[in-house]
PDB file of C-alpha atoms in Angstrom:
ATOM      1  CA  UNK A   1     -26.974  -0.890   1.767  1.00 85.00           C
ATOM      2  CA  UNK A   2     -28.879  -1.874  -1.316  1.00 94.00           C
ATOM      3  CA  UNK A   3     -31.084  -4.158  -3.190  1.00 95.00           C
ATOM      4  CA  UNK A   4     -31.146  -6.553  -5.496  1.00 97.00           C
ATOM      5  CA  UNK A   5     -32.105  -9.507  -7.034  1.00 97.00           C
ATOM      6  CA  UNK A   6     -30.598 -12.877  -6.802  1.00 97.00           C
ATOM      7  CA  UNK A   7     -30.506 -13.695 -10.765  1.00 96.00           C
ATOM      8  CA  UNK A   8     -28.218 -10.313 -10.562  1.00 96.00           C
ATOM      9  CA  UNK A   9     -25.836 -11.811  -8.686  1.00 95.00           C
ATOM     10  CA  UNK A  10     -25.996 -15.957  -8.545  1.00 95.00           C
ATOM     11  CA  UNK A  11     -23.069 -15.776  -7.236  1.00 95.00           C
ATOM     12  CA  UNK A  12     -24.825 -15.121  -3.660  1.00 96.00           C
ATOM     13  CA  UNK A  13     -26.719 -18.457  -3.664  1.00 96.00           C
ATOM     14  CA  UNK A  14     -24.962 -20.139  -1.404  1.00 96.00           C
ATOM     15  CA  UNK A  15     -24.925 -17.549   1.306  1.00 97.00           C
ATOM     16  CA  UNK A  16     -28.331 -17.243   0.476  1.00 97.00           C
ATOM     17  CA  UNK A  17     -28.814 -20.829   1.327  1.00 96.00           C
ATOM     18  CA  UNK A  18     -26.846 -20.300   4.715  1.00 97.00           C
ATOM     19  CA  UNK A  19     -28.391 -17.501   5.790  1.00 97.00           C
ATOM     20  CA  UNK A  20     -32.265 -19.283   5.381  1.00 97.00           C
ATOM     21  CA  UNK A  21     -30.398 -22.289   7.181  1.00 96.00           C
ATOM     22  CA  UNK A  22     -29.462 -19.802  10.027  1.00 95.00           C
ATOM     23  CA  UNK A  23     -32.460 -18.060  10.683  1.00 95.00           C
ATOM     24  CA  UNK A  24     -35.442 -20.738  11.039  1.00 96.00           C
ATOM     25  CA  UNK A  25     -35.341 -22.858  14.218  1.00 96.00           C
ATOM     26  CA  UNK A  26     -33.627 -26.408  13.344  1.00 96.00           C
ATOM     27  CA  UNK A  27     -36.935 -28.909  13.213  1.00 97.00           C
ATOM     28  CA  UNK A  28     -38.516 -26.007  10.363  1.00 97.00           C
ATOM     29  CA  UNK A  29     -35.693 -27.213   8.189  1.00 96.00           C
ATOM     30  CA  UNK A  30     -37.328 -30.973   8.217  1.00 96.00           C
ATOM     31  CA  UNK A  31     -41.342 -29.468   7.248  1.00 96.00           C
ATOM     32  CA  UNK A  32     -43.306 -30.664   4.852  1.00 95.00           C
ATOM     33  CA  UNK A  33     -42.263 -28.718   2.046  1.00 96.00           C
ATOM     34  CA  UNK A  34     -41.367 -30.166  -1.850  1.00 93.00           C
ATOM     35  CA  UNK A  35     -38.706 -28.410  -4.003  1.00 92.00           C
ATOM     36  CA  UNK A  36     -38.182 -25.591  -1.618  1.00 95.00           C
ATOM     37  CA  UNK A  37     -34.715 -25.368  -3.304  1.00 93.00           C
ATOM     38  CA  UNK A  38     -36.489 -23.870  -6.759  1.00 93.00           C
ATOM     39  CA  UNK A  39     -36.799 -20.898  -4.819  1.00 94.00           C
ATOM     40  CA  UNK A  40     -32.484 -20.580  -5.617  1.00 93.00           C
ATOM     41  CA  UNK A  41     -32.817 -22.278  -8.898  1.00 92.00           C
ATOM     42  CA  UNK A  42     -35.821 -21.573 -10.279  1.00 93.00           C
ATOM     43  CA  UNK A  43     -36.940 -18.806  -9.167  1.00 97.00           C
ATOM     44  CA  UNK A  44     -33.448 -16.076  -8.922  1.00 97.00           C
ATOM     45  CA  UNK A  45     -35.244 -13.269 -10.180  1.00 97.00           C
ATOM     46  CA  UNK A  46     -37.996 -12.952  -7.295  1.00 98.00           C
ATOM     47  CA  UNK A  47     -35.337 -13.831  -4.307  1.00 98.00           C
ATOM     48  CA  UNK A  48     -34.092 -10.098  -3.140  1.00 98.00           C
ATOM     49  CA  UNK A  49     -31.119  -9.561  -1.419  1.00 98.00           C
ATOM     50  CA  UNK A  50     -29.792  -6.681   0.469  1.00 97.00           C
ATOM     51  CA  UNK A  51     -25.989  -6.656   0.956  1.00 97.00           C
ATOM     52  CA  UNK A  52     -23.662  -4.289   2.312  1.00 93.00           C
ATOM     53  CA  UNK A  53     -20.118  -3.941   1.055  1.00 91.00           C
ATOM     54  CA  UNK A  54     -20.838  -7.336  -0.960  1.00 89.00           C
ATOM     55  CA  UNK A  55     -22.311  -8.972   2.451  1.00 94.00           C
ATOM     56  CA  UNK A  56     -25.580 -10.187   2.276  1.00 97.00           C
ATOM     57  CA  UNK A  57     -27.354  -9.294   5.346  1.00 97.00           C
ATOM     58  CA  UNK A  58     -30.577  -9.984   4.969  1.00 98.00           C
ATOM     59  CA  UNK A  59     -32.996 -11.155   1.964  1.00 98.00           C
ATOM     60  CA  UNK A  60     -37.114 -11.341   1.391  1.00 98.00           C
ATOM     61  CA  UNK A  61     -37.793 -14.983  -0.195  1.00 98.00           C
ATOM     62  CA  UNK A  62     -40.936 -14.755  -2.612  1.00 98.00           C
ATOM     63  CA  UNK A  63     -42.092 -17.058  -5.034  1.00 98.00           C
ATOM     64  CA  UNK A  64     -45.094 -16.262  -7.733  1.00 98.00           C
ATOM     65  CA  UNK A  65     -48.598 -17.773  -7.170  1.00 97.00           C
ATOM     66  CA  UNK A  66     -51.720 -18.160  -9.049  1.00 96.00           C
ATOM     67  CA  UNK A  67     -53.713 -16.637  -6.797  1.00 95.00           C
ATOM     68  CA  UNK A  68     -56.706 -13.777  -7.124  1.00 92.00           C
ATOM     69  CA  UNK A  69     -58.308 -12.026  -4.586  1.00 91.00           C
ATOM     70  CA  UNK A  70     -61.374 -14.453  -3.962  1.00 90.00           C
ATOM     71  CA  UNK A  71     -59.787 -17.411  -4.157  1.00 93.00           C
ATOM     72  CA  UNK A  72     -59.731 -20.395  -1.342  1.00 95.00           C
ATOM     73  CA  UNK A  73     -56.242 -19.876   0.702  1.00 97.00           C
ATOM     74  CA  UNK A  74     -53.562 -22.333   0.251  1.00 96.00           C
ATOM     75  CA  UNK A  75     -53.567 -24.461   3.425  1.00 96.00           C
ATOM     76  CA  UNK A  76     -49.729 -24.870   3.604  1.00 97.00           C
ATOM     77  CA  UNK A  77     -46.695 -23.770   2.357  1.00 97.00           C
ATOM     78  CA  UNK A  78     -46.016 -26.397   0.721  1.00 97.00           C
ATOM     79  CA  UNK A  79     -49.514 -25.885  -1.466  1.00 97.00           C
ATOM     80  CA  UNK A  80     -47.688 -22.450  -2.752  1.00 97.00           C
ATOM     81  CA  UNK A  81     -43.894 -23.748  -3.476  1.00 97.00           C
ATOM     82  CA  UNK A  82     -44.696 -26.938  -4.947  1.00 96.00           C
ATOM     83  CA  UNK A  83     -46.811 -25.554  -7.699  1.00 95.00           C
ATOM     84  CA  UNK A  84     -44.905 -22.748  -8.381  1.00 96.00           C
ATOM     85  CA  UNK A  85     -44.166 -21.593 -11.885  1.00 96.00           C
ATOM     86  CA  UNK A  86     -43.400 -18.325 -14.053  1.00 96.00           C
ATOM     87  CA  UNK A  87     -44.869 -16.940 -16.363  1.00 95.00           C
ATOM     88  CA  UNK A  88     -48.632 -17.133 -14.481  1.00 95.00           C
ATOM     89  CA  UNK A  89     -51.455 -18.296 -16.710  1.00 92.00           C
ATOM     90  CA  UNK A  90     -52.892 -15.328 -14.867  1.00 87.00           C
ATOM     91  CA  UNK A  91     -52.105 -11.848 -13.049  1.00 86.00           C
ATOM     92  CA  UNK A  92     -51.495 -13.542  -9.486  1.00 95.00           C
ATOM     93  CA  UNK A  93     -49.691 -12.510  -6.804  1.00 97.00           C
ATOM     94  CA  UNK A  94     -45.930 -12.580  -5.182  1.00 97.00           C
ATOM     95  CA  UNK A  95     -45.949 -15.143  -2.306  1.00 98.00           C
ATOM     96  CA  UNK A  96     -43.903 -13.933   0.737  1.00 98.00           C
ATOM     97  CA  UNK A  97     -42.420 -17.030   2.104  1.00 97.00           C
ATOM     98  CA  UNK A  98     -39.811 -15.368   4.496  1.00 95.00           C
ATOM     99  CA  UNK A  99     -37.599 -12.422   5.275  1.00 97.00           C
ATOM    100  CA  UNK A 100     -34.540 -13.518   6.869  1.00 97.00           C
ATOM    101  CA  UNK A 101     -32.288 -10.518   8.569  1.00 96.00           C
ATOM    102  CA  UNK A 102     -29.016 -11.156  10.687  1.00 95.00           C
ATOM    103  CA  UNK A 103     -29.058 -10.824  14.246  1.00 92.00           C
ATOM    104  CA  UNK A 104     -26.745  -8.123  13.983  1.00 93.00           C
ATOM    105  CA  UNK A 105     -28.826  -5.981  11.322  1.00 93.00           C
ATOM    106  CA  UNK A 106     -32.405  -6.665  13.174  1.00 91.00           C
ATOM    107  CA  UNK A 107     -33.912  -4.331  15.021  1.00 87.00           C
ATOM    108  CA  UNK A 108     -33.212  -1.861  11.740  1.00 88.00           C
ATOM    109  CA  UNK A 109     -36.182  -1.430  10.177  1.00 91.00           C
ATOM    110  CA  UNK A 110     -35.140  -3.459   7.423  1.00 95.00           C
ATOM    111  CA  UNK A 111     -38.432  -6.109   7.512  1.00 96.00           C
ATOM    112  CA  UNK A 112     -40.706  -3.459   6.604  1.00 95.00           C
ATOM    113  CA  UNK A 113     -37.876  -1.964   3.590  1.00 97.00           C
ATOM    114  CA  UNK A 114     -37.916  -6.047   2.702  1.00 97.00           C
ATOM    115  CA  UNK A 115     -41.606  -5.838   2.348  1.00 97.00           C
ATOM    116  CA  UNK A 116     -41.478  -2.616   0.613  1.00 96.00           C
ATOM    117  CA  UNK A 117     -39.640  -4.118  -1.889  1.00 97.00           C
ATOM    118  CA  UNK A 118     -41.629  -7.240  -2.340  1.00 97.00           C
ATOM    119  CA  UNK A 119     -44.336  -4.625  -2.902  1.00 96.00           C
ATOM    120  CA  UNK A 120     -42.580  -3.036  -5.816  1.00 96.00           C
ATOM    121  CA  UNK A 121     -41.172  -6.164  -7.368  1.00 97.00           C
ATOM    122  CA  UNK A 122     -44.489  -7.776  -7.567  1.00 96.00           C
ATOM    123  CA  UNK A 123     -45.940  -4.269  -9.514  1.00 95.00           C
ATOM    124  CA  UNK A 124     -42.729  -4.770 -11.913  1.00 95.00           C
ATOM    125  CA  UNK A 125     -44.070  -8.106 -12.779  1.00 95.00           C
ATOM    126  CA  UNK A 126     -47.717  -6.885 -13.278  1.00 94.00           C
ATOM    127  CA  UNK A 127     -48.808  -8.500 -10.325  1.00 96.00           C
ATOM    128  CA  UNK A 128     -52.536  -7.601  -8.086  1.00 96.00           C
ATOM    129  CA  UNK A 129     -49.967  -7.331  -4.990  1.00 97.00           C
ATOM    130  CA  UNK A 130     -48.242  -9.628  -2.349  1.00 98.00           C
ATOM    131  CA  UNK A 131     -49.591 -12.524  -0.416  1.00 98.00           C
ATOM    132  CA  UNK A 132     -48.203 -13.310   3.005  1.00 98.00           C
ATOM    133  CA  UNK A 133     -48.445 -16.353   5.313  1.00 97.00           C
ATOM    134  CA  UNK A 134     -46.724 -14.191   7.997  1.00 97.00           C
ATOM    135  CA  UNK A 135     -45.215 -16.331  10.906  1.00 97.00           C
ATOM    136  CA  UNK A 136     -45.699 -13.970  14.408  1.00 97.00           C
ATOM    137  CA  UNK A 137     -42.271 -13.624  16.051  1.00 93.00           C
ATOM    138  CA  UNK A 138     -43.188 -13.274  19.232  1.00 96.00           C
ATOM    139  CA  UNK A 139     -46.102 -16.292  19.057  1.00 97.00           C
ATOM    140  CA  UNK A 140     -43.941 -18.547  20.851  1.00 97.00           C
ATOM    141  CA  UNK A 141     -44.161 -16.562  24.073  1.00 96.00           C
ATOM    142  CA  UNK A 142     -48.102 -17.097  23.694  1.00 97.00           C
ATOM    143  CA  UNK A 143     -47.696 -21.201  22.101  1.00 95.00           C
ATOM    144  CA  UNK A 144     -50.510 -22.499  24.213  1.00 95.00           C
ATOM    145  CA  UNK A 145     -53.130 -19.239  22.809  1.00 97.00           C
ATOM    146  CA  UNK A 146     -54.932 -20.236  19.769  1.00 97.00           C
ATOM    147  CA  UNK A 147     -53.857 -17.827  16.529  1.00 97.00           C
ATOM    148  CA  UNK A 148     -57.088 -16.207  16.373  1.00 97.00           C
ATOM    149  CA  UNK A 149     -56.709 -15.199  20.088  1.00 97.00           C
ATOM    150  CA  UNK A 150     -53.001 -13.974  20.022  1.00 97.00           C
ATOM    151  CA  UNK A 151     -53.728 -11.731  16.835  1.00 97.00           C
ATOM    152  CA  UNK A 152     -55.903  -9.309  19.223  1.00 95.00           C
ATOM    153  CA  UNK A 153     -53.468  -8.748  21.435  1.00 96.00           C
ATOM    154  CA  UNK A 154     -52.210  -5.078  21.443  1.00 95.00           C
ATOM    155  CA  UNK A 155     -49.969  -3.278  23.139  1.00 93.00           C
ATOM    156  CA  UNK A 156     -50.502   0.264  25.678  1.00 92.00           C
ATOM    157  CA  UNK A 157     -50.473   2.197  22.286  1.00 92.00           C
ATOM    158  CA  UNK A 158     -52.991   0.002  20.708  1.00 92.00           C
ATOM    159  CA  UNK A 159     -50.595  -1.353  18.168  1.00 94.00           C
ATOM    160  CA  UNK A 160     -50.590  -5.109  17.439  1.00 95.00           C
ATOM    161  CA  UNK A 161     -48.701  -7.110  19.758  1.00 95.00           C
ATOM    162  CA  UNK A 162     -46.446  -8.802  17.598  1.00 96.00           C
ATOM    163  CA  UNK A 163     -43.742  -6.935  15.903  1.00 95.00           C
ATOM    164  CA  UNK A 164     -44.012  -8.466  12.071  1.00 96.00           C
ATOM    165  CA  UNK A 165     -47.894  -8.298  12.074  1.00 97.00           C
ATOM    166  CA  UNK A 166     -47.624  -4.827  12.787  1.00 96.00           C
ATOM    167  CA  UNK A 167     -45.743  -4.287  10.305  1.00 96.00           C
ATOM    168  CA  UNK A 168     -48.181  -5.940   7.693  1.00 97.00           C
ATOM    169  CA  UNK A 169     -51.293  -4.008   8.950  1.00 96.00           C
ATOM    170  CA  UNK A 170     -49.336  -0.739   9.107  1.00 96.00           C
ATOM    171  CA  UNK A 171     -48.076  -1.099   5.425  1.00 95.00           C
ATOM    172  CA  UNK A 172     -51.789  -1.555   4.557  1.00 95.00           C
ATOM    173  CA  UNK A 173     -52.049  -5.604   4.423  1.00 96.00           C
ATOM    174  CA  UNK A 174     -55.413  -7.004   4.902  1.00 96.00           C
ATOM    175  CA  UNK A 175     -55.916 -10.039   7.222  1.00 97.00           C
ATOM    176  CA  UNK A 176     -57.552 -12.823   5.019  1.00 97.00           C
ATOM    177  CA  UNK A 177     -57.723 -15.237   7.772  1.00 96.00           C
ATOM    178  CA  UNK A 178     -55.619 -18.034   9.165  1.00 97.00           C
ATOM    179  CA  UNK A 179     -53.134 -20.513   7.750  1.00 96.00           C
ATOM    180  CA  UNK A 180     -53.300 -23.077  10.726  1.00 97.00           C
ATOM    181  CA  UNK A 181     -50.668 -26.230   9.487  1.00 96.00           C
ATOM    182  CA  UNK A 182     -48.691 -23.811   7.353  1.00 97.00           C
ATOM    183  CA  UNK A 183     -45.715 -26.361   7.973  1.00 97.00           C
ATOM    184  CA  UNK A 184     -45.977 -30.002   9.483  1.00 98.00           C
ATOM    185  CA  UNK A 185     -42.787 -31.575  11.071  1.00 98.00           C
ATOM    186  CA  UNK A 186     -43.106 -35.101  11.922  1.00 98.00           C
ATOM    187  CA  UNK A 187     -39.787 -36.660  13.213  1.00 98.00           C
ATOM    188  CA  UNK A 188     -38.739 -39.017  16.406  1.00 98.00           C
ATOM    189  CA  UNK A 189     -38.765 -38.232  20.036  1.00 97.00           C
ATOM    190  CA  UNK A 190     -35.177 -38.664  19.843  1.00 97.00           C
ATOM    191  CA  UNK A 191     -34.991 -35.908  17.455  1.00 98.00           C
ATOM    192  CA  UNK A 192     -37.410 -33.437  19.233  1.00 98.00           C
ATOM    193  CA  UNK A 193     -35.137 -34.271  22.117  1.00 98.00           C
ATOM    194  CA  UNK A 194     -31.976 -33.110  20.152  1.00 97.00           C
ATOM    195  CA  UNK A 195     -33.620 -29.796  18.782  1.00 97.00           C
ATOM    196  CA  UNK A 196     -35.085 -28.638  21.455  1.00 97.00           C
ATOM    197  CA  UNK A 197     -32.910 -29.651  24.194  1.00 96.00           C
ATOM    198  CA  UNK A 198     -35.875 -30.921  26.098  1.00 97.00           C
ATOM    199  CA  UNK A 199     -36.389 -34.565  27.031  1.00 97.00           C
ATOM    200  CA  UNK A 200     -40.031 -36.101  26.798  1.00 97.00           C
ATOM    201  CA  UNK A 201     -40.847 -38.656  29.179  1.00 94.00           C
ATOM    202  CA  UNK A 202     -44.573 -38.861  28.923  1.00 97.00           C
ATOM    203  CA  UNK A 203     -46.613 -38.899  25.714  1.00 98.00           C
ATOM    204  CA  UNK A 204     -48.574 -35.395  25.671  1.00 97.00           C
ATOM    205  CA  UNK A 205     -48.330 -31.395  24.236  1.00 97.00           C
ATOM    206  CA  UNK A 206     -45.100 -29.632  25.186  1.00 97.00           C
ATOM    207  CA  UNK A 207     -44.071 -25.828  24.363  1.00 97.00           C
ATOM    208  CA  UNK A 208     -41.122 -25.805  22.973  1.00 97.00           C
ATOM    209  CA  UNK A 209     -38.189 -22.931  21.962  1.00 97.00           C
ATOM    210  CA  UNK A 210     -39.208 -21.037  19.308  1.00 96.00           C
ATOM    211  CA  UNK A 211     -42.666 -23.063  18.478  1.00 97.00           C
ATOM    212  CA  UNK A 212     -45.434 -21.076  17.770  1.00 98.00           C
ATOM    213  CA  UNK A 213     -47.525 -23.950  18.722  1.00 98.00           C
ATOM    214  CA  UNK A 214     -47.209 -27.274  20.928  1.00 98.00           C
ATOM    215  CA  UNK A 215     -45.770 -30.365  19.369  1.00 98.00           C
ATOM    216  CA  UNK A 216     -47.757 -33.395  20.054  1.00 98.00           C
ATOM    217  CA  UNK A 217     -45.439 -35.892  21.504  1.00 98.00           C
ATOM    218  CA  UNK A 218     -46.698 -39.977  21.219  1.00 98.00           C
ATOM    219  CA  UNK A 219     -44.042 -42.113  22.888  1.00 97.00           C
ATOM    220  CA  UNK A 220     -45.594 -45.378  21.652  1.00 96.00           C
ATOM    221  CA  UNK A 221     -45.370 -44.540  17.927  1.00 97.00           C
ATOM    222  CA  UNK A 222     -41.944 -42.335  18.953  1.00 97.00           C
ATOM    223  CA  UNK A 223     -43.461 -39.490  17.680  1.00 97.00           C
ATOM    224  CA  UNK A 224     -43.923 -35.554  17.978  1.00 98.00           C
ATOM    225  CA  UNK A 225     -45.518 -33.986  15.175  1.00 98.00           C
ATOM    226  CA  UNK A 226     -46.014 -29.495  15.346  1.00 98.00           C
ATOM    227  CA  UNK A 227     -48.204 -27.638  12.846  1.00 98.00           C
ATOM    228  CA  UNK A 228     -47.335 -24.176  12.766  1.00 98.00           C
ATOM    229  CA  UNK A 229     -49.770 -21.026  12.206  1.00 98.00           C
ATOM    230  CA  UNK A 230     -49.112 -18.745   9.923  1.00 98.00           C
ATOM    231  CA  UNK A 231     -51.332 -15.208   9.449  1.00 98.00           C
ATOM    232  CA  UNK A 232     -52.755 -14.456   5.922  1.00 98.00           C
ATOM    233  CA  UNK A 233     -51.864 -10.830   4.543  1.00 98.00           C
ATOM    234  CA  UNK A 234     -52.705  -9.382   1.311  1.00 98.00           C
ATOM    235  CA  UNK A 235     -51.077  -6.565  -0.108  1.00 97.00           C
ATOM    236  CA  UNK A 236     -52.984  -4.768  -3.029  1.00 94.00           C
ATOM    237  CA  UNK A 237     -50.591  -3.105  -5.812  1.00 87.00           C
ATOM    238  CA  UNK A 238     -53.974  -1.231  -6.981  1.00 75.00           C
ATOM    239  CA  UNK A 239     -56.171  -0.725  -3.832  1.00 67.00           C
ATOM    240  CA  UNK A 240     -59.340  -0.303  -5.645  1.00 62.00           C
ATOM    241  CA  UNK A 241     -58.949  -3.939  -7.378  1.00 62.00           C
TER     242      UNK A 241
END
């Protein structure tokens, strides 16, 4: 396998497009978030892809943020993408925003070589390190548990529960705190119905497949609206800054 970047090969956009499509659940596709299609266009050279035999298989999405260590936390995604530019006015940080793996390749250890990489790229650029809202992958299984409760949860080992914060606090990410409407998805019960294969017959808060929170269903406006939790991770390219 190997690495690169997207502005390397633009050529891979479009399966870079499919493979984002692919990997979030269906009602993340309709959040809250302006111009998240820069990160193809405008922003090639901090999109990393890893590809075998001219396959991509998986791919870290980062964007860069004016952001130093200090600073008040973006409250949503949206918050970091919008505003996005390059060159920084400042030394600021790479935003993580995803990493995306086939189903296939998971299970590989290729997260952590993702973040790895994020890690170097945002030295290259003479960045303080790499900002993550991470999204748990296993919060769903715990949707009714506030964040700041499921993050304690370890395993017989005393690891962290969940597989992708481990990863973070392993690789030496700090927890900053909580991102708690990283993403807002307002739509119709009608859709809510059609994602999630559920069917909502009483206004209320329903788990639903792959939610890392309830959505909050209101059948007289015809209305569910989620907010999703994200984790805050900070990963220091100089560890004494």
């Amino acid at each position: 396998m190997e690495m690169v970047t997207l502005d390397s090969m633009p050529e891979m956009s479009g399966a870079l497009r499919e493979l984002n499509d692919a990997t979030w659940p269906e009602f993340l596709l309709r959040a809250d978030i302006r111009s998240w299609s820069s990160i193809y266009t405008g922003f090639q050279s901090f999109q990393i892809l890893v590809l075998e035999q001219n396959s991509l298989v998986a791919a870290g999405l980062t964007v860069p943020f004016e952001w130093v260590p200090g600073d008040l936390l973006p409250n949503t995604i949206d918050e970091v993408v919008y505003p996005a530019h390059w060159p920084l006015r400042t030394a600021g940080v790479l935003c993580a925003l995803g990493v995306l793996v086939r189903p296939i390749y998971r299970r590989k250890g290729l997260s952590r070589k993702i973040l790895s990489e994020m890690r170097s790229l945002s030295k290259v650029r003479g960045l303080r390190g790499v900002l993550a809202p991470a999204r748990p992958n296993r919060k769903h299984e715990f949707a009714d548990e506030s964040i700041e409760t499921y993050v304690e949860h370890r395993d017989d080992k005393g690891r962290l529960l969940d597989p992708w914060l481990r990863v973070h606090e392993e690789m030496g990410g700090e927890r900053l705190g909580f991102m708690h409407k990283s993403v807002t998805v307002t739509a119709s019960i009608q859709d809510w119905e059609k994602w999630t294969g559920m069917r909502f017959s009483t206004s209320g808060s329903y788990s639903i497949p792959d939610g890392l929170a309830p959505v909050s269903i209101d059948l007289e406006k015809d209305q569910g609206t989620y907010r999703e939790p994200n984790v805050w991770y900070f990963h220091r390219s100089n560890p004494n800054d």
